[in-house]
mmCIF file of C-alpha atoms in Angstrom:
data_model
loop_
_atom_site.group_PDB
_atom_site.id
_atom_site.type_symbol
_atom_site.label_atom_id
_atom_site.label_comp_id
_atom_site.label_asym_id
_atom_site.label_seq_id
_atom_site.Cartn_x
_atom_site.Cartn_y
_atom_site.Cartn_z
ATOM 1 C CA MET Y 1 0.353 0.101 0.079
ATOM 2 C CA GLN Y 2 1.306 3.507 -1.113
ATOM 3 C CA ILE Y 3 0.137 6.788 1.819
ATOM 4 C CA GLY Y 4 2.186 9.871 -0.271
ATOM 5 C CA ALA Y 5 6.283 8.879 0.281
ATOM 6 C CA TYR Y 6 5.584 5.805 2.291
ATOM 7 C CA ASN Y 7 4.852 2.222 1.373
ATOM 8 C CA LEU Y 8 3.362 0.294 4.287
ATOM 9 C CA ARG Y 9 3.793 -3.480 4.427
ATOM 10 C CA SER Y 10 2.605 -5.186 7.764
ATOM 11 C CA ILE Y 11 4.355 -7.500 9.112
ATOM 12 C CA ILE Y 12 3.874 -10.639 10.894
ATOM 13 C CA THR Y 13 6.338 -11.065 13.991
ATOM 14 C CA SER Y 14 4.862 -13.636 16.080
ATOM 15 C CA THR Y 15 1.474 -15.955 17.643
ATOM 16 C CA PHE Y 16 0.900 -16.346 20.904
ATOM 17 C CA ALA Y 17 -1.688 -17.289 23.399
ATOM 18 C CA LEU Y 18 -3.747 -14.669 26.506
ATOM 19 C CA ASP Y 19 -5.883 -15.238 27.978
ATOM 20 C CA GLY Y 20 -9.889 -15.308 26.624
ATOM 21 C CA GLY Y 21 -10.949 -13.242 29.224
ATOM 22 C CA ALA Y 22 -8.657 -10.899 29.724
ATOM 23 C CA MET Y 23 -8.827 -10.084 26.183
ATOM 24 C CA PHE Y 24 -12.266 -10.417 25.907
ATOM 25 C CA GLY Y 25 -12.806 -8.678 29.278
ATOM 26 C CA VAL Y 26 -16.882 -7.660 30.887
ATOM 27 C CA VAL Y 27 -18.425 -9.906 27.138
ATOM 28 C CA PRO Y 28 -18.557 -13.071 27.752
ATOM 29 C CA LYS Y 29 -17.478 -16.510 26.553
ATOM 30 C CA THR Y 30 -20.095 -17.915 24.986
ATOM 31 C CA MET Y 31 -20.207 -14.749 23.171
ATOM 32 C CA TRP Y 32 -16.606 -14.557 22.085
ATOM 33 C CA SER Y 33 -15.525 -17.949 22.839
ATOM 34 C CA LYS Y 34 -17.927 -18.837 18.901
ATOM 35 C CA GLN Y 35 -15.869 -16.383 17.312
ATOM 36 C CA THR Y 36 -11.998 -17.759 18.450
ATOM 37 C CA GLU Y 37 -11.160 -21.133 19.315
ATOM 38 C CA VAL Y 38 -10.015 -21.909 23.346
ATOM 39 C CA ASP Y 39 -7.074 -23.764 24.583
ATOM 40 C CA GLU Y 40 -7.151 -25.978 27.548
ATOM 41 C CA HIS Y 41 -5.473 -23.218 29.547
ATOM 42 C CA ASN Y 42 -8.558 -20.618 27.786
ATOM 43 C CA ARG Y 43 -6.713 -18.917 26.013
ATOM 44 C CA ILE Y 44 -7.073 -17.395 22.618
ATOM 45 C CA LYS Y 45 -4.009 -17.368 19.418
ATOM 46 C CA MET Y 46 -3.047 -14.042 18.707
ATOM 47 C CA VAL Y 47 -0.600 -12.990 16.467
ATOM 48 C CA THR Y 48 1.780 -9.812 16.792
ATOM 49 C CA ARG Y 49 2.382 -7.681 14.127
ATOM 50 C CA THR Y 50 4.684 -4.305 13.083
ATOM 51 C CA LEU Y 51 3.672 -1.872 10.274
ATOM 52 C CA LEU Y 52 6.397 -1.030 7.964
ATOM 53 C CA LEU Y 53 6.975 2.295 6.760
ATOM 54 C CA GLU Y 54 9.091 3.043 3.488
ATOM 55 C CA SER Y 55 9.897 6.208 2.021
ATOM 56 C CA LYS Y 56 13.189 7.648 0.559
ATOM 57 C CA ASP Y 57 14.721 8.794 3.479
ATOM 58 C CA ARG Y 58 12.728 6.762 6.256
ATOM 59 C CA LYS Y 59 12.600 3.677 7.378
ATOM 60 C CA ILE Y 60 9.998 3.129 10.072
ATOM 61 C CA LEU Y 61 8.471 0.625 12.300
ATOM 62 C CA ILE Y 62 5.100 0.723 14.176
ATOM 63 C CA ASP Y 63 6.071 -2.378 16.998
ATOM 64 C CA THR Y 64 8.477 -4.930 17.695
ATOM 65 C CA GLY Y 65 6.081 -7.895 18.519
ATOM 66 C CA ASN Y 66 7.615 -9.929 21.720
ATOM 67 C CA GLY Y 67 10.990 -10.267 20.701
ATOM 68 C CA ASP Y 68 12.892 -13.723 21.674
ATOM 69 C CA LYS Y 69 14.335 -12.682 24.936
ATOM 70 C CA TRP Y 70 11.699 -15.221 26.478
ATOM 71 C CA ASP Y 71 13.086 -18.061 28.938
ATOM 72 C CA SER Y 72 11.206 -21.429 28.150
ATOM 73 C CA ARG Y 73 8.776 -20.865 31.080
ATOM 74 C CA LYS Y 74 7.738 -17.440 29.798
ATOM 75 C CA LYS Y 75 7.323 -18.864 25.943
ATOM 76 C CA LYS Y 76 5.314 -21.859 26.951
ATOM 77 C CA ILE Y 77 3.036 -19.241 29.490
ATOM 78 C CA PHE Y 78 1.972 -17.569 26.768
ATOM 79 C CA LYS Y 79 2.344 -19.634 23.585
ATOM 80 C CA ILE Y 80 4.903 -17.542 22.001
ATOM 81 C CA GLU Y 81 5.794 -18.859 18.424
ATOM 82 C CA THR Y 82 8.201 -17.078 16.478
ATOM 83 C CA ASN Y 83 8.830 -19.348 13.907
ATOM 84 C CA PRO Y 84 8.511 -18.527 10.974
ATOM 85 C CA TYR Y 85 8.373 -15.036 12.012
ATOM 86 C CA VAL Y 86 11.629 -14.079 12.016
ATOM 87 C CA LEU Y 87 11.215 -9.715 12.411
ATOM 88 C CA THR Y 88 15.121 -9.743 10.537
ATOM 89 C CA GLN Y 89 14.488 -12.183 8.080
ATOM 90 C CA SER Y 90 10.931 -10.554 7.037
ATOM 91 C CA LEU Y 91 12.421 -7.025 6.691
ATOM 92 C CA ALA Y 92 15.520 -9.201 4.842
ATOM 93 C CA ALA Y 93 12.911 -9.966 2.102
ATOM 94 C CA TYR Y 94 12.103 -6.440 1.592
ATOM 95 C CA ASP Y 95 15.906 -6.285 1.228
ATOM 96 C CA LEU Y 96 16.711 -4.298 4.249
ATOM 97 C CA LYS Y 97 19.039 -4.755 7.622
ATOM 98 C CA VAL Y 98 18.173 -3.849 11.406
ATOM 99 C CA GLU Y 99 20.528 -1.454 10.777
ATOM 100 C CA ASP Y 100 18.495 0.376 7.512
ATOM 101 C CA ILE Y 101 15.743 1.236 10.299
ATOM 102 C CA THR Y 102 15.420 4.599 11.385
ATOM 103 C CA ASP Y 103 12.903 4.961 13.575
ATOM 104 C CA ILE Y 104 10.674 2.848 15.543
ATOM 105 C CA ILE Y 105 6.997 4.596 16.974
ATOM 106 C CA CYS Y 106 6.111 2.383 20.186
ATOM 107 C CA THR Y 107 1.978 2.245 20.580
ATOM 108 C CA HIS Y 108 3.114 1.313 23.521
ATOM 109 C CA LEU Y 109 4.913 -0.956 26.117
ATOM 110 C CA HIS Y 110 3.518 -3.796 26.689
ATOM 111 C CA PHE Y 111 6.038 -6.693 25.812
ATOM 112 C CA ASP Y 112 3.108 -8.056 23.000
ATOM 113 C CA HIS Y 113 4.322 -3.970 21.499
ATOM 114 C CA VAL Y 114 7.097 -3.722 22.410
ATOM 115 C CA GLY Y 115 9.780 -7.048 22.906
ATOM 116 C CA GLY Y 116 11.436 -6.671 19.455
ATOM 117 C CA ASN Y 117 12.638 -3.921 20.362
ATOM 118 C CA THR Y 118 15.867 -5.571 22.054
ATOM 119 C CA ARG Y 119 17.410 -8.841 22.017
ATOM 120 C CA LEU Y 120 19.988 -10.562 24.061
ATOM 121 C CA GLU Y 121 23.859 -10.875 22.516
ATOM 122 C CA GLU Y 122 25.843 -13.723 25.435
ATOM 123 C CA GLY Y 123 23.966 -12.654 27.840
ATOM 124 C CA GLU Y 124 23.157 -8.276 27.475
ATOM 125 C CA VAL Y 125 19.930 -7.064 26.529
ATOM 126 C CA VAL Y 126 21.310 -4.822 23.682
ATOM 127 C CA PRO Y 127 19.194 -2.458 20.301
ATOM 128 C CA VAL Y 128 17.656 -4.623 18.118
ATOM 129 C CA PHE Y 129 18.369 -1.927 15.662
ATOM 130 C CA PRO Y 130 21.031 -0.373 16.451
ATOM 131 C CA LYS Y 131 20.895 3.216 14.599
ATOM 132 C CA ALA Y 132 17.453 3.481 15.079
ATOM 133 C CA THR Y 133 15.274 6.621 17.327
ATOM 134 C CA TYR Y 134 12.649 5.171 19.178
ATOM 135 C CA TRP Y 135 9.949 6.954 20.149
ATOM 136 C CA ILE Y 136 7.223 6.736 23.253
ATOM 137 C CA GLN Y 137 4.621 8.377 24.251
ATOM 138 C CA ASP Y 138 5.161 10.508 27.745
ATOM 139 C CA GLU Y 139 1.580 9.094 29.018
ATOM 140 C CA ASN Y 140 3.538 5.958 28.610
ATOM 141 C CA TRP Y 141 6.519 6.230 29.506
ATOM 142 C CA LYS Y 142 5.449 7.520 32.664
ATOM 143 C CA LEU Y 143 2.772 4.326 33.337
ATOM 144 C CA ALA Y 144 5.091 1.866 32.112
ATOM 145 C CA ASN Y 145 7.792 2.732 34.985
ATOM 146 C CA GLN Y 146 5.375 2.832 37.602
ATOM 147 C CA PRO Y 147 3.081 0.288 36.394
ATOM 148 C CA SER Y 148 0.115 -0.139 38.705
ATOM 149 C CA GLU Y 149 -0.290 -4.602 40.163
ATOM 150 C CA LYS Y 150 -2.157 -5.127 37.084
ATOM 151 C CA ASP Y 151 -0.526 -3.738 34.588
ATOM 152 C CA ARG Y 152 2.996 -4.427 35.939
ATOM 153 C CA ALA Y 153 3.036 -8.400 33.932
ATOM 154 C CA SER Y 154 2.520 -6.135 30.477
ATOM 155 C CA TYR Y 155 5.177 -3.565 31.077
ATOM 156 C CA LEU Y 156 8.822 -5.514 31.185
ATOM 157 C CA SER Y 157 12.477 -3.288 31.246
ATOM 158 C CA GLU Y 158 14.653 -5.145 30.017
ATOM 159 C CA ASN Y 159 12.502 -3.815 26.487
ATOM 160 C CA TRP Y 160 13.752 0.005 26.498
ATOM 161 C CA ALA Y 161 15.503 0.408 30.217
ATOM 162 C CA VAL Y 162 19.065 0.352 27.748
ATOM 163 C CA LEU Y 163 17.293 2.083 25.648
ATOM 164 C CA ALA Y 164 17.181 4.806 27.713
ATOM 165 C CA GLU Y 165 20.378 4.314 28.753
ATOM 166 C CA ASN Y 166 21.903 5.125 25.258
ATOM 167 C CA ASN Y 167 19.839 7.934 24.516
ATOM 168 C CA MET Y 168 18.407 6.450 21.161
ATOM 169 C CA LEU Y 169 14.965 6.988 23.350
ATOM 170 C CA LYS Y 170 12.546 9.512 22.554
ATOM 171 C CA ILE Y 171 9.452 10.570 25.037
ATOM 172 C CA LEU Y 172 6.659 12.695 22.802
ATOM 173 C CA ARG Y 173 5.675 15.587 25.015
ATOM 174 C CA ASP Y 174 1.592 16.386 25.061
ATOM 175 C CA GLU Y 175 1.911 19.493 23.988
ATOM 176 C CA ARG Y 176 -2.220 20.141 24.711
#
């Protein structure tokens, strides 16, 4: 799809599963279970996607998905599958390398949206996109760094702390 100077591509980065009740909230299971299958743990299958915006000067990703830093226990809990959806390989299909990405727009800092911001290299968390500027809204930045008990499991600082430490993360303040 082309919008102005940008070519847009939707790229699947992983599949995973979360509790259906948590996802649908007050909607009764008798209603939502007609639309989607539920596994033995009441989880529904979901996908993570990144949106690639390409222009002559910019290569922008909106969100990066779950990433691959998961230990086997949490990978099992969330039923995370990154194969065959490896983001770096998906980018290569468009003749792009991680160094080509100029910006990452983080819609919010939940793990399923920004887990692919960082990766493990010899046990150390490092940025996946070393030349990119990562963008996040101030309100979500504050929430992620002081989450409520309910939100704590969704905000994992290993997905952004190293970016902030290396001045790669820019916080957008609401100017209203």
